[in-house]
Coordinates of C-alpha atoms in Angstrom, one line a residue:
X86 CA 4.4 -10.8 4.6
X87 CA 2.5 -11.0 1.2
X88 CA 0.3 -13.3 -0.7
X89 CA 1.4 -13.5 -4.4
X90 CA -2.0 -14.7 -6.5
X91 CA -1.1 -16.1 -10.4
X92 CA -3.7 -15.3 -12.3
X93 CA -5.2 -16.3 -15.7
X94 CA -7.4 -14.3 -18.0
X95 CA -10.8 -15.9 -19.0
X96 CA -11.4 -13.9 -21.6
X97 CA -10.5 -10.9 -23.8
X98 CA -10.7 -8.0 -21.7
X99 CA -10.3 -4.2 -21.5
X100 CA -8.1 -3.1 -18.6
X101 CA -10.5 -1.5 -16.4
X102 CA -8.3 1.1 -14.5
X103 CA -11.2 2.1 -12.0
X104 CA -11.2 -1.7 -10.8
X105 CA -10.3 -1.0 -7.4
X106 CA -13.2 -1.5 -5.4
X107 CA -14.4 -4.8 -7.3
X108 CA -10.9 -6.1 -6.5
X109 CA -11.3 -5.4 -2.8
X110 CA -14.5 -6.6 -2.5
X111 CA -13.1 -10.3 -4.2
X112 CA -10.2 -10.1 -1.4
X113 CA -12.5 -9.0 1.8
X114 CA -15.3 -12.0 0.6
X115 CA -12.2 -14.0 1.8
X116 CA -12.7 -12.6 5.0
X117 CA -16.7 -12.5 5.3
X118 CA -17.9 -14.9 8.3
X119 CA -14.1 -15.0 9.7
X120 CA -13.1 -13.4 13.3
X121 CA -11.6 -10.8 10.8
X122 CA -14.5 -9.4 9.2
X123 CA -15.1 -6.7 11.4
X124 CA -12.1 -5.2 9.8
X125 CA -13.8 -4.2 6.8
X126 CA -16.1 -1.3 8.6
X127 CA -13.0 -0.3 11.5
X128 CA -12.8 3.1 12.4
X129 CA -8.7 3.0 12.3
X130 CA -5.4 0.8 9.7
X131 CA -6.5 -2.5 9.6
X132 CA -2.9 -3.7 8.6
X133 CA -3.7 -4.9 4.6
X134 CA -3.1 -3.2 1.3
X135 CA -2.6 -4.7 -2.1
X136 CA -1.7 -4.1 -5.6
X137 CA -3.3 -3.0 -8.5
X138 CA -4.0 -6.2 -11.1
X139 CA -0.8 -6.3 -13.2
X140 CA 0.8 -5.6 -15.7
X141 CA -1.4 -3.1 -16.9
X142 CA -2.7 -2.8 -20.5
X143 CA -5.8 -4.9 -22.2
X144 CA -6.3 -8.5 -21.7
X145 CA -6.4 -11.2 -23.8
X146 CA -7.4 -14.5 -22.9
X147 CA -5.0 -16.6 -21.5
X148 CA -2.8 -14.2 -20.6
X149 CA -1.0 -14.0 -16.9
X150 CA -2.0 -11.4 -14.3
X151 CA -0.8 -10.8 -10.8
X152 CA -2.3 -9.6 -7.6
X153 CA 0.1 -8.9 -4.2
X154 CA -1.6 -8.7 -1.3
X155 CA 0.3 -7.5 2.2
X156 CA -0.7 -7.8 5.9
X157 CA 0.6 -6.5 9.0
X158 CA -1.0 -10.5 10.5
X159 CA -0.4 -13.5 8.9
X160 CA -3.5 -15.0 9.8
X161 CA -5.7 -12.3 7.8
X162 CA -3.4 -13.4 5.0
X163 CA -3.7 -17.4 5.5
X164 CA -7.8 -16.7 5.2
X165 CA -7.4 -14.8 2.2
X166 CA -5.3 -17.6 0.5
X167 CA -7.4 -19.9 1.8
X168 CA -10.5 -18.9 0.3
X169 CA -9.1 -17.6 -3.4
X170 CA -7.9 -21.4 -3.6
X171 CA -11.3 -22.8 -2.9
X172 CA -13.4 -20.7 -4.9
X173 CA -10.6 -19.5 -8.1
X174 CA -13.2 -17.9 -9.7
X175 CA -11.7 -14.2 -9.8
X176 CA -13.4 -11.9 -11.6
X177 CA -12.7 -8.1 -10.9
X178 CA -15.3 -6.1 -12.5
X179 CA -15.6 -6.5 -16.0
X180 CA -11.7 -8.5 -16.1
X181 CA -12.6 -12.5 -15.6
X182 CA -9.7 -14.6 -14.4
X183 CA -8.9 -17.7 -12.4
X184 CA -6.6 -18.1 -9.7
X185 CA -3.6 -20.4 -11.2
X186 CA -1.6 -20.2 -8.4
X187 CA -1.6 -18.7 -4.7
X188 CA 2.6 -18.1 -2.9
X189 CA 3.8 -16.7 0.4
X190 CA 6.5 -13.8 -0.3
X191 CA 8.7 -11.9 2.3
X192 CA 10.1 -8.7 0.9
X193 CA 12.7 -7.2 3.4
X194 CA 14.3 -3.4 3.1
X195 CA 17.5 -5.5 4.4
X196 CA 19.7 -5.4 7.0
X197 CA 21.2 -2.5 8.7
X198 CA 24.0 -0.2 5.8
X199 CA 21.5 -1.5 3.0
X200 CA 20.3 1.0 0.4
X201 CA 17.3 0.3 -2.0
X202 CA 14.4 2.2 -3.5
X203 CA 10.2 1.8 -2.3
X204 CA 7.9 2.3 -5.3
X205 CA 4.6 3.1 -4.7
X206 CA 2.0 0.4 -6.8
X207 CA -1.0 2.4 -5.9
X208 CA -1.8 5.8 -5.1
X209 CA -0.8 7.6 -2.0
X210 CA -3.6 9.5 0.2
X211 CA -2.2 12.4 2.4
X212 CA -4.6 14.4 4.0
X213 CA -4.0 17.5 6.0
X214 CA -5.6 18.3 9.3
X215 CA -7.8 21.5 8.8
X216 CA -6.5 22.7 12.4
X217 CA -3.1 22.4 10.7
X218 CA -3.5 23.9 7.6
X219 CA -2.0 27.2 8.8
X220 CA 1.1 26.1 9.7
X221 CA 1.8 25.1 6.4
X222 CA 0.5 28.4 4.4
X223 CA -2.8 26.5 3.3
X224 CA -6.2 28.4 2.6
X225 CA -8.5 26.2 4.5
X226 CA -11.6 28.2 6.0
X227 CA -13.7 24.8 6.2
X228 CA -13.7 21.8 9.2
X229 CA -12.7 19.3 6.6
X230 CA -9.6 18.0 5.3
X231 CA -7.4 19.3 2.6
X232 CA -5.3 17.0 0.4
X233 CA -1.6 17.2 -0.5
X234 CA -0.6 18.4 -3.2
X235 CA 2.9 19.7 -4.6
X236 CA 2.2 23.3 -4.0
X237 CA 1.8 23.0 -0.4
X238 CA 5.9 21.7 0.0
X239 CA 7.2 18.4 1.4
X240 CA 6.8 19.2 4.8
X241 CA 3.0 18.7 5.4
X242 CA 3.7 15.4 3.2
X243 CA 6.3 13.8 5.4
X244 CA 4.7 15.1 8.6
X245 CA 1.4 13.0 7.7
X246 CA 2.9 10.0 6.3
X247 CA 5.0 9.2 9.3
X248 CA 2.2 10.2 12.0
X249 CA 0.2 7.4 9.8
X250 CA 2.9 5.1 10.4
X251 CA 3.1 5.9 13.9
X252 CA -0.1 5.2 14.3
X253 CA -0.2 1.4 12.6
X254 CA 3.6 1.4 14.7
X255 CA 1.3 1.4 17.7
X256 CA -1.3 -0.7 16.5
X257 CA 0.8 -3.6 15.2
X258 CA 4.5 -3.8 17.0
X259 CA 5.1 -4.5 20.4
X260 CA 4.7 -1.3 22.9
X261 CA 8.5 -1.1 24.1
X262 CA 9.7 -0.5 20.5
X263 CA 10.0 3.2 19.4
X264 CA 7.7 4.3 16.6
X265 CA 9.1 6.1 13.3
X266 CA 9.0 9.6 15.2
X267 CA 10.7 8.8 18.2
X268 CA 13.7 8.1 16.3
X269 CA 15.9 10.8 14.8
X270 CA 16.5 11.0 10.9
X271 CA 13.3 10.7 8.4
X272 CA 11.7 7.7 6.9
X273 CA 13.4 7.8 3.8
X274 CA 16.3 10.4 2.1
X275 CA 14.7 11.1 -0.6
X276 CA 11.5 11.8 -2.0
X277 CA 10.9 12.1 -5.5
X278 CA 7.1 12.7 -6.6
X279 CA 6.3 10.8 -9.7
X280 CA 3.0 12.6 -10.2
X281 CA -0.7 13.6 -8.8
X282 CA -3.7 12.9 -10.1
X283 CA -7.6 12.7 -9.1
X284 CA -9.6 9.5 -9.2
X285 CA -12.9 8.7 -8.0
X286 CA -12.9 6.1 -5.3
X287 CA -15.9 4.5 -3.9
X288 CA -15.2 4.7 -0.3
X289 CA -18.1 2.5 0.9
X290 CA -21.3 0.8 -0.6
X291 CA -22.7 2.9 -3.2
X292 CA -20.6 6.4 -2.2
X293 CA -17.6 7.6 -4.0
X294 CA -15.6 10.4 -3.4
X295 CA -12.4 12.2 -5.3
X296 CA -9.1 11.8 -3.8
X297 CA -6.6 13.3 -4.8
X298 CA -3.1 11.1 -4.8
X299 CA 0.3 10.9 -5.5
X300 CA 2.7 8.8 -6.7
X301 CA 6.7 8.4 -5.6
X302 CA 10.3 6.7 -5.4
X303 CA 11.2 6.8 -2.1
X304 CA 15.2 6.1 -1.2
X305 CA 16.2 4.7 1.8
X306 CA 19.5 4.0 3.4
X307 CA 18.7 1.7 6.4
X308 CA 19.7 3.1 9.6
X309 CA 19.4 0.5 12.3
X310 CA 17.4 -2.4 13.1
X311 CA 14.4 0.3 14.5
X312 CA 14.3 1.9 11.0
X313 CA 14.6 -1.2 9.6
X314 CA 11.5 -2.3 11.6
X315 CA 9.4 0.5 10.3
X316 CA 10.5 0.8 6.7
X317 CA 9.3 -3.6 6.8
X318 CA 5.8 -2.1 8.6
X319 CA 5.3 0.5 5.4
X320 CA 5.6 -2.7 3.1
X321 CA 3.1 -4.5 5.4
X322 CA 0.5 -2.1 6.0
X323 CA 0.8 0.2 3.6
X324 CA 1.8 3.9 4.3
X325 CA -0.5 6.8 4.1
X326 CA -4.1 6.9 4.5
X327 CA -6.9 4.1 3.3
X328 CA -4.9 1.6 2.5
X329 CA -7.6 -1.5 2.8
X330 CA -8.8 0.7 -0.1
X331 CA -6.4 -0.3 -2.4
X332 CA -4.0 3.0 -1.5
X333 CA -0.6 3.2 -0.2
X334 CA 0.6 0.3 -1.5
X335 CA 4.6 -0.1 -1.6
X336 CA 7.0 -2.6 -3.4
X337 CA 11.0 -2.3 -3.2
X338 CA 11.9 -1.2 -7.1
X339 CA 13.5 -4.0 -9.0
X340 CA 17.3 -4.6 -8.7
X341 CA 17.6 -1.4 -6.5
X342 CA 18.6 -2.9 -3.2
X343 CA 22.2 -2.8 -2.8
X344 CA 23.9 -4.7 0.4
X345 CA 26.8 -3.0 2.9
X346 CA 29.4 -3.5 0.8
X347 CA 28.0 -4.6 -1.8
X348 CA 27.6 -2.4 -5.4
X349 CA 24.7 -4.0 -6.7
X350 CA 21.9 -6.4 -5.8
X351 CA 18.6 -7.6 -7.4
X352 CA 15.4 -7.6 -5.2
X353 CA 14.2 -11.1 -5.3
X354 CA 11.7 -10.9 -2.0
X355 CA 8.6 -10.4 -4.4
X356 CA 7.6 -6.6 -4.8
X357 CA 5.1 -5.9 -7.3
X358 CA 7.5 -5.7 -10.9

């Protein structure tokens, strides 16, 4: 489930591509003084993750801007609706808007035979494990994470990303139901790597670290209603690592879902376009 926020520009504006931390800090005021504030400083996935502001390019007042934001529990996303409709002021750093309008979206990988494409909106995080780090070939003579990047294979990279989602698996879906690596085949067929870059990203008040991240087109063919089930949870939560950041966040690609059957159909269940 996913919150779809209209917005409207307030003034002419240079798109401000770091804007990531003012955004979150306009979604979690929506959560300050809630039973979910705690969230913000948890130790562990906290089920949310949301777009960038979009389209990108420079503002001009007036113009129409969109913001998708995805929880694992409808409730976190009810108080975040609810408090960007009482107060629509929504500025993101130096980018002033107002919220025009505030929708409920359900994007679904589909049913079982279904084939479709995840986009990443955001930047993915993939960190590996420093007591790991010789399994894959990886120089790492430190006690602290290394991040992925091409030259380390896809191994490491798939490894991580579905132990992640394990770990949400476990933390949002009921206990009886297998997690992505308890079921045979990988989370998607293919992986194709859009590109890597470093960004600085404040990671908490006043401290900001460079991650390196990665961006990708992820195919899918789903499996069964298991696979199905954690494909949904990636578009939920988010997959890889900091997601309440601002990271990880996934959309199904325009028009690439195609039914059993079927030869063509266009994604209508609201992914970031």
């Amino acid at each position: 489930m996913r919150l779809l926020i209209r917005l409207r520009a307030q003034a002419d504006a240079a798109y401000d591509n770091s804007h990531f931390h003012e955004l979150r800090g306009r979604l979690w005021k929506g959560l300050r003084g809630t039973e979910y504030d705690e969230l913000h400083d948890a130790e562990r996935p906290v089920g949310l993750s949301f777009s960038n502001v979009f389209p990108w390019g420079d503002i001009e007042e007036g113009d129409e801007r969109t913001v998708l934001v995805a929880a694992t529990d409808q409730d976190v996303l009810q108080a975040i609706a609810e408090s960007v409709i009482t107060d629509r002021k929504f500025n993101v750093g130096e980018m002033p808007f107002r919220v025009e309008e505030v929708t409920t979206v359900a994007p679904d990988v589909g049913e079982p035979g279904t084939r479709g494409t995840l986009e990443t909106g955001t930047g993915v995080l993939v960190r590996i494990p420093p007591w790991q780090a010789d399994k894959y070939g990886i120089e790492n003579e430190g006690d602290e994470a290394t991040f992925w990047q091409p030259e380390y294979s896809l191994e490491p990279f798939k490894t991580q990303l579905e132990n992640n989602l394990d770990k949400k698996h476990r933390l949002f879906c009921d206990d009886h139901l297998p997690g992505p690596s308890e079921r045979d085949g990988d989370l998607f067929d293919e992986y194709n790597l859009i590109k890597t870059f470093a960004v600085p990203v404040e990671v908490t008040q006043g401290v900001e670290m460079t991650y390196v991240l990665s961006k990708w087109r992820f195919g899918y063919r789903v499996r069964d209603d298991h696979h199905r089930r954690h494909l949904n949870l990636a578009l939920d939560a988010g997959i890889g690592e900091r997601n309440a950041l601002g990271l990880g966040f996934l959309n199904i690609e325009k028009d690439s879902k195609q039914l059993p059957g079927a030869t063509s159909s266009a994604a209508t269940d609201g992914g970031q376009r």
